[in-house]
Amino acid sequence: MGVTSLAPSSADGPLAHRPVALVDLLDRVLATGVVITGDITLAIADVDLVRISLRALIASVGALAPPAPATLEVEP
């Protein structure tokens, strides 16, 4: 299992770098979501011919769906 370093969040101490397992990193990404963007430009002789902008949202359905409203049970 791979282990990677994760930059500290605002809740962590300013210098708190700690190793994080790949599974924990994937869990954090799916819980909060992440947007990946990129641009591709095809050019010949410094003339832009084609430009493609890409955006991808990676998140779990639970992170994107609003929470279900609480229901009140009424006893007869």
mmCIF file with all atom_site columns, C-alpha atoms in Angstrom:
data_model
loop_
_atom_site.group_PDB
_atom_site.id
_atom_site.type_symbol
_atom_site.label_atom_id
_atom_site.label_alt_id
_atom_site.label_comp_id
_atom_site.label_asym_id
_atom_site.label_entity_id
_atom_site.label_seq_id
_atom_site.pdbx_PDB_ins_code
_atom_site.Cartn_x
_atom_site.Cartn_y
_atom_site.Cartn_z
_atom_site.occupancy
_atom_site.B_iso_or_equiv
_atom_site.pdbx_formal_charge
_atom_site.auth_seq_id
_atom_site.auth_comp_id
_atom_site.auth_asym_id
_atom_site.auth_atom_id
_atom_site.pdbx_PDB_model_num
ATOM 1  C CA . MET A 1 1  ? 0.000   0.000  0.000   1.00 0.00 ? 1  MET A CA 1
ATOM 2  C CA . GLY A 1 2  ? 1.418   3.379  -0.974  1.00 0.00 ? 2  GLY A CA 1
ATOM 3  C CA . VAL A 1 3  ? 2.008   6.151  1.531   1.00 0.00 ? 3  VAL A CA 1
ATOM 4  C CA . THR A 1 4  ? 2.259   9.784  0.512   1.00 0.00 ? 4  THR A CA 1
ATOM 5  C CA . SER A 1 5  ? 2.777   13.081 2.293   1.00 0.00 ? 5  SER A CA 1
ATOM 6  C CA . LEU A 1 6  ? -0.217  15.360 2.572   1.00 0.00 ? 6  LEU A CA 1
ATOM 7  C CA . ALA A 1 7  ? 0.016   19.115 2.951   1.00 0.00 ? 7  ALA A CA 1
ATOM 8  C CA . PRO A 1 8  ? -1.372  20.312 6.277   1.00 0.00 ? 8  PRO A CA 1
ATOM 9  C CA . SER A 1 9  ? -4.876  21.724 6.407   1.00 0.00 ? 9  SER A CA 1
ATOM 10 C CA . SER A 1 10 ? -5.902  24.766 8.389   1.00 0.00 ? 10 SER A CA 1
ATOM 11 C CA . ALA A 1 11 ? -6.974  22.492 11.279  1.00 0.00 ? 11 ALA A CA 1
ATOM 12 C CA . ASP A 1 12 ? -3.463  21.015 11.568  1.00 0.00 ? 12 ASP A CA 1
ATOM 13 C CA . GLY A 1 13 ? -0.459  22.693 13.067  1.00 0.00 ? 13 GLY A CA 1
ATOM 14 C CA . PRO A 1 14 ? 1.561   24.922 10.720  1.00 0.00 ? 14 PRO A CA 1
ATOM 15 C CA . LEU A 1 15 ? 4.358   22.371 10.305  1.00 0.00 ? 15 LEU A CA 1
ATOM 16 C CA . ALA A 1 16 ? 2.353   19.157 10.732  1.00 0.00 ? 16 ALA A CA 1
ATOM 17 C CA . HIS A 1 17 ? 3.362   16.944 7.784   1.00 0.00 ? 17 HIS A CA 1
ATOM 18 C CA . ARG A 1 18 ? 2.482   13.339 8.333   1.00 0.00 ? 18 ARG A CA 1
ATOM 19 C CA . PRO A 1 19 ? 2.462   10.279 6.079   1.00 0.00 ? 19 PRO A CA 1
ATOM 20 C CA . VAL A 1 20 ? -0.994  9.324  4.789   1.00 0.00 ? 20 VAL A CA 1
ATOM 21 C CA . ALA A 1 21 ? -1.984  5.973  3.314   1.00 0.00 ? 21 ALA A CA 1
ATOM 22 C CA . LEU A 1 22 ? -3.340  6.061  -0.228  1.00 0.00 ? 22 LEU A CA 1
ATOM 23 C CA . VAL A 1 23 ? -6.672  4.669  0.987   1.00 0.00 ? 23 VAL A CA 1
ATOM 24 C CA . ASP A 1 24 ? -7.034  7.521  3.499   1.00 0.00 ? 24 ASP A CA 1
ATOM 25 C CA . LEU A 1 25 ? -6.185  10.077 0.810   1.00 0.00 ? 25 LEU A CA 1
ATOM 26 C CA . LEU A 1 26 ? -8.791  8.592  -1.554  1.00 0.00 ? 26 LEU A CA 1
ATOM 27 C CA . ASP A 1 27 ? -11.370 8.602  1.249   1.00 0.00 ? 27 ASP A CA 1
ATOM 28 C CA . ARG A 1 28 ? -10.693 12.292 1.944   1.00 0.00 ? 28 ARG A CA 1
ATOM 29 C CA . VAL A 1 29 ? -10.935 13.200 -1.761  1.00 0.00 ? 29 VAL A CA 1
ATOM 30 C CA . LEU A 1 30 ? -14.224 11.341 -2.217  1.00 0.00 ? 30 LEU A CA 1
ATOM 31 C CA . ALA A 1 31 ? -15.694 12.797 0.985   1.00 0.00 ? 31 ALA A CA 1
ATOM 32 C CA . THR A 1 32 ? -15.002 16.413 0.032   1.00 0.00 ? 32 THR A CA 1
ATOM 33 C CA . GLY A 1 33 ? -14.532 16.286 -3.744  1.00 0.00 ? 33 GLY A CA 1
ATOM 34 C CA . VAL A 1 34 ? -11.831 17.680 -5.993  1.00 0.00 ? 34 VAL A CA 1
ATOM 35 C CA . VAL A 1 35 ? -11.885 19.554 -9.302  1.00 0.00 ? 35 VAL A CA 1
ATOM 36 C CA . ILE A 1 36 ? -9.199  18.849 -11.899 1.00 0.00 ? 36 ILE A CA 1
ATOM 37 C CA . THR A 1 37 ? -8.747  21.395 -14.703 1.00 0.00 ? 37 THR A CA 1
ATOM 38 C CA . GLY A 1 38 ? -6.459  21.553 -17.693 1.00 0.00 ? 38 GLY A CA 1
ATOM 39 C CA . ASP A 1 39 ? -5.959  23.210 -21.063 1.00 0.00 ? 39 ASP A CA 1
ATOM 40 C CA . ILE A 1 40 ? -4.664  21.624 -24.269 1.00 0.00 ? 40 ILE A CA 1
ATOM 41 C CA . THR A 1 41 ? -3.600  23.804 -27.197 1.00 0.00 ? 41 THR A CA 1
ATOM 42 C CA . LEU A 1 42 ? -2.609  22.473 -30.600 1.00 0.00 ? 42 LEU A CA 1
ATOM 43 C CA . ALA A 1 43 ? -0.387  24.997 -32.403 1.00 0.00 ? 43 ALA A CA 1
ATOM 44 C CA . ILE A 1 44 ? 1.707   25.003 -35.549 1.00 0.00 ? 44 ILE A CA 1
ATOM 45 C CA . ALA A 1 45 ? 4.357   27.720 -36.088 1.00 0.00 ? 45 ALA A CA 1
ATOM 46 C CA . ASP A 1 46 ? 3.075   29.623 -33.034 1.00 0.00 ? 46 ASP A CA 1
ATOM 47 C CA . VAL A 1 47 ? -0.456  29.752 -34.466 1.00 0.00 ? 47 VAL A CA 1
ATOM 48 C CA . ASP A 1 48 ? -3.079  28.297 -32.123 1.00 0.00 ? 48 ASP A CA 1
ATOM 49 C CA . LEU A 1 49 ? -5.318  25.965 -34.115 1.00 0.00 ? 49 LEU A CA 1
ATOM 50 C CA . VAL A 1 50 ? -7.295  24.096 -31.445 1.00 0.00 ? 50 VAL A CA 1
ATOM 51 C CA . ARG A 1 51 ? -7.810  24.868 -27.764 1.00 0.00 ? 51 ARG A CA 1
ATOM 52 C CA . ILE A 1 52 ? -9.543  22.422 -25.427 1.00 0.00 ? 52 ILE A CA 1
ATOM 53 C CA . SER A 1 53 ? -10.423 23.221 -21.814 1.00 0.00 ? 53 SER A CA 1
ATOM 54 C CA . LEU A 1 54 ? -11.052 20.280 -19.533 1.00 0.00 ? 54 LEU A CA 1
ATOM 55 C CA . ARG A 1 55 ? -12.712 20.174 -16.121 1.00 0.00 ? 55 ARG A CA 1
ATOM 56 C CA . ALA A 1 56 ? -13.462 17.068 -14.099 1.00 0.00 ? 56 ALA A CA 1
ATOM 57 C CA . LEU A 1 57 ? -15.209 16.785 -10.753 1.00 0.00 ? 57 LEU A CA 1
ATOM 58 C CA . ILE A 1 58 ? -14.336 13.752 -8.667  1.00 0.00 ? 58 ILE A CA 1
ATOM 59 C CA . ALA A 1 59 ? -16.515 13.175 -5.604  1.00 0.00 ? 59 ALA A CA 1
ATOM 60 C CA . SER A 1 60 ? -18.816 10.614 -4.091  1.00 0.00 ? 60 SER A CA 1
ATOM 61 C CA . VAL A 1 61 ? -22.574 10.933 -4.496  1.00 0.00 ? 61 VAL A CA 1
ATOM 62 C CA . GLY A 1 62 ? -22.949 11.425 -0.751  1.00 0.00 ? 62 GLY A CA 1
ATOM 63 C CA . ALA A 1 63 ? -20.702 14.488 -0.855  1.00 0.00 ? 63 ALA A CA 1
ATOM 64 C CA . LEU A 1 64 ? -22.727 16.103 -3.651  1.00 0.00 ? 64 LEU A CA 1
ATOM 65 C CA . ALA A 1 65 ? -26.280 15.197 -2.588  1.00 0.00 ? 65 ALA A CA 1
ATOM 66 C CA . PRO A 1 66 ? -27.999 17.440 -0.055  1.00 0.00 ? 66 PRO A CA 1
ATOM 67 C CA . PRO A 1 67 ? -28.797 15.770 3.257   1.00 0.00 ? 67 PRO A CA 1
ATOM 68 C CA . ALA A 1 68 ? -32.229 14.204 3.546   1.00 0.00 ? 68 ALA A CA 1
ATOM 69 C CA . PRO A 1 69 ? -34.707 16.268 5.579   1.00 0.00 ? 69 PRO A CA 1
ATOM 70 C CA . ALA A 1 70 ? -35.424 14.988 9.054   1.00 0.00 ? 70 ALA A CA 1
ATOM 71 C CA . THR A 1 71 ? -38.872 13.461 9.421   1.00 0.00 ? 71 THR A CA 1
ATOM 72 C CA . LEU A 1 72 ? -40.941 13.642 12.540  1.00 0.00 ? 72 LEU A CA 1
ATOM 73 C CA . GLU A 1 73 ? -42.746 10.544 13.681  1.00 0.00 ? 73 GLU A CA 1
ATOM 74 C CA . VAL A 1 74 ? -46.202 11.202 15.085  1.00 0.00 ? 74 VAL A CA 1
ATOM 75 C CA . GLU A 1 75 ? -47.697 8.627  17.394  1.00 0.00 ? 75 GLU A CA 1
ATOM 76 C CA . PRO A 1 76 ? -51.421 7.905  16.835  1.00 0.00 ? 76 PRO A CA 1
#
